[in-house]
Short mmCIF file of C-alpha atoms in Angstrom, two decimals:
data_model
loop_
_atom_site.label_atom_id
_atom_site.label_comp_id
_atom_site.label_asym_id
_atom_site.label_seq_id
_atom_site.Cartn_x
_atom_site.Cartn_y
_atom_site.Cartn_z
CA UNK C 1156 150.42 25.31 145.48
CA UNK C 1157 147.60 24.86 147.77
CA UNK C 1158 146.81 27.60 150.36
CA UNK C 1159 144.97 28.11 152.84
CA UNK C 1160 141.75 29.97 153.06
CA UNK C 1161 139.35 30.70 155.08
CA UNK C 1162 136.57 33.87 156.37
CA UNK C 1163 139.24 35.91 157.44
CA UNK C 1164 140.97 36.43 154.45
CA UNK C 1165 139.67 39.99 152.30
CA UNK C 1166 138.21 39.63 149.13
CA UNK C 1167 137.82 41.78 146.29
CA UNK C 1168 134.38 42.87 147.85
CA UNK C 1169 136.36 44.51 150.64
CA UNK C 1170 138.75 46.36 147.94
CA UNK C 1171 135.58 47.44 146.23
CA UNK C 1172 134.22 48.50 149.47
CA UNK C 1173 137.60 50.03 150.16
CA UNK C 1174 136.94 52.47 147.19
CA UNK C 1175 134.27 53.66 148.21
CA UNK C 1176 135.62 55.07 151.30
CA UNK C 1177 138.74 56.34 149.70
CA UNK C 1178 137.27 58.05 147.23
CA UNK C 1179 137.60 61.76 147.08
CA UNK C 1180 139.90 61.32 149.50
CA UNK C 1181 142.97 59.40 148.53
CA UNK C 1182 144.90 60.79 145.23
CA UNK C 1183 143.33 58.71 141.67
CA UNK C 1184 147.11 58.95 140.80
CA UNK C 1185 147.32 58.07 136.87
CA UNK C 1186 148.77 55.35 134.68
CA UNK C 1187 151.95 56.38 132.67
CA UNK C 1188 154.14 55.06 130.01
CA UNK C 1189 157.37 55.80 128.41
CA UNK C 1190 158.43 55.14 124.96
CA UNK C 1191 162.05 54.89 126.06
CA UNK C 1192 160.91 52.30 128.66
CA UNK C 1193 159.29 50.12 125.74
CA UNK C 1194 162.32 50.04 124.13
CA UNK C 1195 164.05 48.64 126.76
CA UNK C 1196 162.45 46.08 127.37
CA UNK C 1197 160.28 45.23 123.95
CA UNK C 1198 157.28 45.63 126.03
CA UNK C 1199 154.29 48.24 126.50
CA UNK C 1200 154.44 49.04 130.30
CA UNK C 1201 152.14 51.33 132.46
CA UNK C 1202 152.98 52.59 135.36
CA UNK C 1203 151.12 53.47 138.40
CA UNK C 1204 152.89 55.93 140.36
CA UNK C 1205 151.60 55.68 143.98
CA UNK C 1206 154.79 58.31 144.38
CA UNK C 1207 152.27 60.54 143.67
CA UNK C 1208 149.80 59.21 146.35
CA UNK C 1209 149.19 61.71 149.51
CA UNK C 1210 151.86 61.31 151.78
CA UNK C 1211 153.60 59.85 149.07
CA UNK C 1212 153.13 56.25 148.66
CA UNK C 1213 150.30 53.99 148.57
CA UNK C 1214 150.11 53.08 152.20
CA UNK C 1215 148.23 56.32 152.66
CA UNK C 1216 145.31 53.85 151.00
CA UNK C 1217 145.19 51.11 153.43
CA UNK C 1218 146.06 53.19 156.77
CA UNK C 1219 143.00 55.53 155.80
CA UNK C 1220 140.48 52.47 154.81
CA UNK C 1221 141.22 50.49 158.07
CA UNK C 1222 141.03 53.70 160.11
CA UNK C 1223 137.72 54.84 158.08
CA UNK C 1224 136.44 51.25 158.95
CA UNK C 1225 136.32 51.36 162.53
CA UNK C 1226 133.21 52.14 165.12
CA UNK C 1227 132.48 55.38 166.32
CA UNK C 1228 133.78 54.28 169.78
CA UNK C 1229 136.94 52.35 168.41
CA UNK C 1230 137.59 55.94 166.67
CA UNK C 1231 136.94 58.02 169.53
CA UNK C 1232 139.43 55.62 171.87
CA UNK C 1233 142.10 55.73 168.76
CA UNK C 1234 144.56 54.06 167.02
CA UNK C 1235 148.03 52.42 167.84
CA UNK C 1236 150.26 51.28 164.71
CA UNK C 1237 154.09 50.20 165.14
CA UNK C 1238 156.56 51.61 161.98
CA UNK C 1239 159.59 53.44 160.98
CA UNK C 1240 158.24 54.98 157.98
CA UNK C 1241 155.56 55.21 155.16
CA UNK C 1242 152.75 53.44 157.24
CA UNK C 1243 153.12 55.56 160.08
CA UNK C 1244 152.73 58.66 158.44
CA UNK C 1245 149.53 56.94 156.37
CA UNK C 1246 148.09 56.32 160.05
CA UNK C 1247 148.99 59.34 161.50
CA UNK C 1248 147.56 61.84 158.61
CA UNK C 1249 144.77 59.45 158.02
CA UNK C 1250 144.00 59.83 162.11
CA UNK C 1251 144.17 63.85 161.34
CA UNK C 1252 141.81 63.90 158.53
CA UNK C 1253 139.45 61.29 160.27
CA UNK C 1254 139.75 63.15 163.61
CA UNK C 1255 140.98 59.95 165.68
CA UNK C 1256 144.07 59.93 167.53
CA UNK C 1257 146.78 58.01 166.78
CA UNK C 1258 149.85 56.34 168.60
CA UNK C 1259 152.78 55.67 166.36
CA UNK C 1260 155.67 53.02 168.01
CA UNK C 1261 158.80 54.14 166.09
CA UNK C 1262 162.09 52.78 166.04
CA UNK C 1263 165.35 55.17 167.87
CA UNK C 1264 167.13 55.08 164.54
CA UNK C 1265 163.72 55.88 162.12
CA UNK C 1266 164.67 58.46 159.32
CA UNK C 1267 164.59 62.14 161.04
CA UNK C 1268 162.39 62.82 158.26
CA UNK C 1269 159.83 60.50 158.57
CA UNK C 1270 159.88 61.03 162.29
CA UNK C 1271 158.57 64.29 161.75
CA UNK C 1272 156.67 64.15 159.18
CA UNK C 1273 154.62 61.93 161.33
CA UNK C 1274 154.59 64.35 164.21
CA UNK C 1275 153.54 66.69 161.85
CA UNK C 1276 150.54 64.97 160.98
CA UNK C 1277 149.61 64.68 164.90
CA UNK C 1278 151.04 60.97 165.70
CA UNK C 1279 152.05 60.41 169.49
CA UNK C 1280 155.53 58.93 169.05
CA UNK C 1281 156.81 56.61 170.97
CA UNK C 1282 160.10 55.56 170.48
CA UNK C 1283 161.42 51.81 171.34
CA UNK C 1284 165.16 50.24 170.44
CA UNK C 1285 164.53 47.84 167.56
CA UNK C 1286 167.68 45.58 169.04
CA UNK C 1287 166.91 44.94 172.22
CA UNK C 1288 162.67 45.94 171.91
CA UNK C 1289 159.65 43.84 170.58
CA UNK C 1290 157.51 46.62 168.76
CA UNK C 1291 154.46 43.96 168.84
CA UNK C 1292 154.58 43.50 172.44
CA UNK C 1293 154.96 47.39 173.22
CA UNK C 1294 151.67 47.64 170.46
CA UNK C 1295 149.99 45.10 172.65
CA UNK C 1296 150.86 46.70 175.73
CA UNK C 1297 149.40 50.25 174.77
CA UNK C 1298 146.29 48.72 172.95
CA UNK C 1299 145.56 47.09 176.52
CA UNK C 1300 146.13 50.43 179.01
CA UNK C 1301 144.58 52.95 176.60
CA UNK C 1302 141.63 50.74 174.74
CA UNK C 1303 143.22 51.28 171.12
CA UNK C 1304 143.21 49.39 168.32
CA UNK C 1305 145.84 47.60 167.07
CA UNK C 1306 146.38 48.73 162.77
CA UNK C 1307 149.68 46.61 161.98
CA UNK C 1308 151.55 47.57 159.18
CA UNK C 1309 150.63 45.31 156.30
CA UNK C 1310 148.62 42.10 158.23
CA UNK C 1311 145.26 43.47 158.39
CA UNK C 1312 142.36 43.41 155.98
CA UNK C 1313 141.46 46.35 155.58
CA UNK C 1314 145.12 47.73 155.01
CA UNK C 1315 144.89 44.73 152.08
CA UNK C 1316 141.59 45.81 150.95
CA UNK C 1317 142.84 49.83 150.28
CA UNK C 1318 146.05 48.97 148.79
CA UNK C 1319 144.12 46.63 145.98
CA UNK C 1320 142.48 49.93 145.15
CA UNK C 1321 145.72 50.69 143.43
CA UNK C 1322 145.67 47.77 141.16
CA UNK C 1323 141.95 48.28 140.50
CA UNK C 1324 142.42 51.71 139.71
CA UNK C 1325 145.16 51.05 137.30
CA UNK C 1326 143.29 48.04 135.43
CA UNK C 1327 140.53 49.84 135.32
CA UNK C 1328 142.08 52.92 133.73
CA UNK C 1329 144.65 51.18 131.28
CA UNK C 1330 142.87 48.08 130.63
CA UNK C 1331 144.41 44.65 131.04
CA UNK C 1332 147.80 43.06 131.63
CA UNK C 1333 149.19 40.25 130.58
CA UNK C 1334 151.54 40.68 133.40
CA UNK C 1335 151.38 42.98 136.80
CA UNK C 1336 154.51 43.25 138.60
CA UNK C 1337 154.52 44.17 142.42
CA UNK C 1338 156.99 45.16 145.06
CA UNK C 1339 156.96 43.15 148.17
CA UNK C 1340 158.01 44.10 151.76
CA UNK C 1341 155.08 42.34 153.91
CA UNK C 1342 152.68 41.74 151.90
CA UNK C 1343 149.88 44.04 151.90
CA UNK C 1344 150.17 46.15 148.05
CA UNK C 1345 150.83 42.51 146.29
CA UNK C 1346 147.67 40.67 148.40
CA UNK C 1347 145.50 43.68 147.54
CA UNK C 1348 146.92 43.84 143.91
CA UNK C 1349 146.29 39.94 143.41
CA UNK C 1350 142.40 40.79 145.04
CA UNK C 1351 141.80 42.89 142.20
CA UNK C 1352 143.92 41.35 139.68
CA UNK C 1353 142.24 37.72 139.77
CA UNK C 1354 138.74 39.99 139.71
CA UNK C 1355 139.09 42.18 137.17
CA UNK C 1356 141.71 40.80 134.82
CA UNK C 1357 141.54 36.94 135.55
CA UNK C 1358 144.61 35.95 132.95
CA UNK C 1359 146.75 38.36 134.07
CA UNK C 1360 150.16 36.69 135.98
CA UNK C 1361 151.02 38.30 139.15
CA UNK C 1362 155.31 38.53 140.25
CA UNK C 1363 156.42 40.28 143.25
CA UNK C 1364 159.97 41.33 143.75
CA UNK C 1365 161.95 41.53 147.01
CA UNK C 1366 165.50 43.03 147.12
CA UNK C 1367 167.82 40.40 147.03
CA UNK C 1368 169.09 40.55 151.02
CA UNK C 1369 165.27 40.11 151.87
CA UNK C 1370 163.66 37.30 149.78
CA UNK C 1371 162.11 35.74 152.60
CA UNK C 1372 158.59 36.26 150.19
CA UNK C 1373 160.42 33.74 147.24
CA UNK C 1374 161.66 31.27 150.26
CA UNK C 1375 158.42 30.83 151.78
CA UNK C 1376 156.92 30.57 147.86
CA UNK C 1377 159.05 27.91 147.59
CA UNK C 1378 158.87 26.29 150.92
CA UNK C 1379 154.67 26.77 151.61
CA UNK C 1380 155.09 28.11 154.99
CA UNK C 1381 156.31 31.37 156.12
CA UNK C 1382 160.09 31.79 155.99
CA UNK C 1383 161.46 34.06 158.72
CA UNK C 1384 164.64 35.83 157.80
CA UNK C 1385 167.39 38.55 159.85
CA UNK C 1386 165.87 42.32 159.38
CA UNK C 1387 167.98 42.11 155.70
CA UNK C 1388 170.79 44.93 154.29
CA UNK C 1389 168.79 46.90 151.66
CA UNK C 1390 168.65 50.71 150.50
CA UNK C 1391 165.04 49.35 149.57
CA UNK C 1392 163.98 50.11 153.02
CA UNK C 1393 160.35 49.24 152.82
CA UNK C 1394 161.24 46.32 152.48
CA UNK C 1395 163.25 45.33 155.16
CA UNK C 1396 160.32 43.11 156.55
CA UNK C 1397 161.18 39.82 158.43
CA UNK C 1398 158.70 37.21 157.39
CA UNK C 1399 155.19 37.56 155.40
CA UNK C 1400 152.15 38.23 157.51
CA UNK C 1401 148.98 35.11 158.01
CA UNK C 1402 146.74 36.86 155.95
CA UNK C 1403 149.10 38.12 152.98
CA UNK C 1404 150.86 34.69 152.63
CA UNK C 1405 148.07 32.89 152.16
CA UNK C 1406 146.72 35.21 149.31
CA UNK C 1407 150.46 35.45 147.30
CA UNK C 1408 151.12 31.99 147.60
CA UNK C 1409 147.06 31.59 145.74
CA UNK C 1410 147.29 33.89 143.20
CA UNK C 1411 150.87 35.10 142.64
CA UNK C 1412 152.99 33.26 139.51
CA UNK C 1413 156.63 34.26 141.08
CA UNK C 1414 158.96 36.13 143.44
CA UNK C 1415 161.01 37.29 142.30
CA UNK C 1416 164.59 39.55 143.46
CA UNK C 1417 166.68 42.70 142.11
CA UNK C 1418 169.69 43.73 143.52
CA UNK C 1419 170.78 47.71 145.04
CA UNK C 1420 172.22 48.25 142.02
CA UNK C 1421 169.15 47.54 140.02
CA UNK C 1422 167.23 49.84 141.93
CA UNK C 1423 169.56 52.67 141.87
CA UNK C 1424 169.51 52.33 138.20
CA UNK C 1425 165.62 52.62 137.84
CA UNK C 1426 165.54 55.84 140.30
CA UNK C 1427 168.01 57.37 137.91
CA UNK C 1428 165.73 56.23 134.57
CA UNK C 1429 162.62 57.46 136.62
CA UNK C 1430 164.11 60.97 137.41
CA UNK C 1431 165.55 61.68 134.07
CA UNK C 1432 163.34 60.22 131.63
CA UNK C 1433 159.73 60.33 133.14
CA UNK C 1434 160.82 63.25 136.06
CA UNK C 1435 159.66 61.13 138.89
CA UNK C 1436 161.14 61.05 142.51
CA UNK C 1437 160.77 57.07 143.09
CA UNK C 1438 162.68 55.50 146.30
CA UNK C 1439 164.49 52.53 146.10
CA UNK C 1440 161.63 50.28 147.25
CA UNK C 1441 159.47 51.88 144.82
CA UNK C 1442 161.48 50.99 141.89
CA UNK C 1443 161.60 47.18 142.85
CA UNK C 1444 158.62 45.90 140.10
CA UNK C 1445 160.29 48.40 137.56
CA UNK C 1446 164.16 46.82 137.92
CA UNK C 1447 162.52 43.76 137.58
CA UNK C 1448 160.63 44.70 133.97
CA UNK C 1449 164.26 46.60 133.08
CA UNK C 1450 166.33 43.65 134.47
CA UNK C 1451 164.90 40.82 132.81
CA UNK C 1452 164.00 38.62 135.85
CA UNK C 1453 160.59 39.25 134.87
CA UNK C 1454 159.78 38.03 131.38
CA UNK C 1455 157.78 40.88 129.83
CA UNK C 1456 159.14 41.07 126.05
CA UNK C 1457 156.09 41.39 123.90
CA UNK C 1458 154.10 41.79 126.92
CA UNK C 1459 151.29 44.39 128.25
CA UNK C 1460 152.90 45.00 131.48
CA UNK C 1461 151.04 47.01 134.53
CA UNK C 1462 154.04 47.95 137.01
CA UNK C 1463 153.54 49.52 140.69
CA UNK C 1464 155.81 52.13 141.59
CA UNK C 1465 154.99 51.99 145.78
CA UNK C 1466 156.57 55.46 147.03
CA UNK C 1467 158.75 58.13 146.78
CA UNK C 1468 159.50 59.14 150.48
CA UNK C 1469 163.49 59.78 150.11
CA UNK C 1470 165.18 62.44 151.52
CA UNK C 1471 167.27 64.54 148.71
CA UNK C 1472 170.12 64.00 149.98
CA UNK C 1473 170.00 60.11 149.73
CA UNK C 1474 168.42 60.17 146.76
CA UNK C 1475 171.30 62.72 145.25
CA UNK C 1476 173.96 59.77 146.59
CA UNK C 1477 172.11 57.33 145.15
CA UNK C 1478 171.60 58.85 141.68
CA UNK C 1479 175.15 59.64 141.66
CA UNK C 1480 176.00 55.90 141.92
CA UNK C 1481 174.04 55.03 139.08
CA UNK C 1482 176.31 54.99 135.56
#
């Protein structure tokens, strides 16, 4: 398909750039495999568990790059972000250790957990009803009074530049892929993976997967344009993203082979694999690019499969439900 391009897009310059500034600071989490895994599927996977990341997932990457990117006055004026979970607490520890106040816009019914987690980390929360509320105009609105910046969650280049440091780090540490496999909310791990990918490991076929209530990601694939969809049923809820963004669609629907979907069930059965065979805390979005490798929908038998495991912010006692679904 064609796409199109153009100077506003990030490259892998900016991931490389990216690294630099993360460096030291964000967690070089490792690359891991599992025997029992291989069998599975007939295939040598690696996984890079961005569980482990600070914060715990890999937003904590692009929240502290585009943050770390700004001008000393845009830093000193701070930051306003709009999110219900992992990308507000990347912007609001990333505003901590960078000393540059933040503004998070959260919905009434975010997670208790995440809501203060990102208190914790110094975020002004503001809350906003998700029903009746545009998050984007109340972003707007705040940017305007108070001279902040506006760092969206997933449509913004330098948020795309620092996630691709996850898929450098993990080509660079394991070698390359035949295949990488990416989970897909908005769009801003799988344009930064296929920014690194298509630079570093040029052969290597890129699939994201969406849960299957939110494939809006496959339907615009398929379409060329963005497909806008109903905020979609998922426990994956990272990924309960509308529509992609105007700089991520344009770089998937370049470089990426397929989207693909997984159901709950899927997922649920990967978090249970991931906590008793490799003793990993994954949520369910997290374990989208995995139930694809151990589902089939991704052909990877006699491949050399890199697979991103995004997060593990889930409190216990989900995560104890949804283990205990899993047979």
């Amino acid at each position: 398909m064609n796409a199109q391009t153009g100077p506003s897009l990030p490259t892998y310059a900016d991931v490389e750039a990216a690294a630099e500034r993360l460096k030291g600071v964000a967690h070089h989490t490792p690359a891991m495999s599992s025997a029992t895994a291989n069998r599975r599927t007939g295939a040598s996977l690696v996984f890079k568990p961005e569980n482990l990341q600070r914060m715990g997932a890999f937003k904590f990457r692009g929240g502290y790059n585009a943050i770390a990117s700004l001008s000393p006055a845009q830093k000193k004026a701070g930051v306003v972000t709009f999110s219900s979970g992992n990308h507000a607490q990347a912007i609001a520890y990333a505003g901590q250790l960078l000393d540059v106040p933040t503004t998070i816009i959260m919905p009434n019914d975010a997670p208790a957990a995440k809501v203060a987690a990102t208190a914790g980390y110094g975020g002004e929360i503001i809350r906003y009803d998700r029903y009746t509320e545009d998050r984007l105009a109340i972003g707007d609105r705040l940017a305007a009074e108070r001279g902040l910046t506006v760092i969206p969650p997933y449509d913004h280049p330098h948020v795309i530049a620092g996630q691709g440091t996850a898929t450098k780090e993990l080509i660079e540490d394991a070698g390359p892929f035949d295949i990488l496999i990416v989970p897909l909310g908005g769009g801003g791990l799988l344009a930064g993976a296929c920014l690194a990918a298509k630079a570093l490991n040029p052969a290597c076929r890129v699939f994201g997967v969406e849960p299957e209530a939110g494939n809006d990601g496959q339907q615009s694939l398929r379409k060329g344009e963005i497909v806008k969809i109903g905020v979609p049923k998922t426990i994956a809820d990272g990924a309960q993203t509308a529509f992609l963004g105007n700089l991520t669609f344009p770089i998937i629907q370049r470089d990426v082979e397929d989207i693909v979907t997984v159901s709950d069930a899927a997922l649920v059965d990967a978090m249970r694999f991931f906590a008793e065979r490799m003793k990993l805390v994954v949520e369910p979005t997290g374990c989208l690019a995995a139930a694809a490798a151990f589902s089939g929908v991704v052909p990877v038998e006699g491949r050399r499969v890199g697979v991103l495991l995004s997060g593990g912010n889930v409190d216990l006692a989900s995560f104890a439900r949804f283990i205990a679904l899993a047979t």
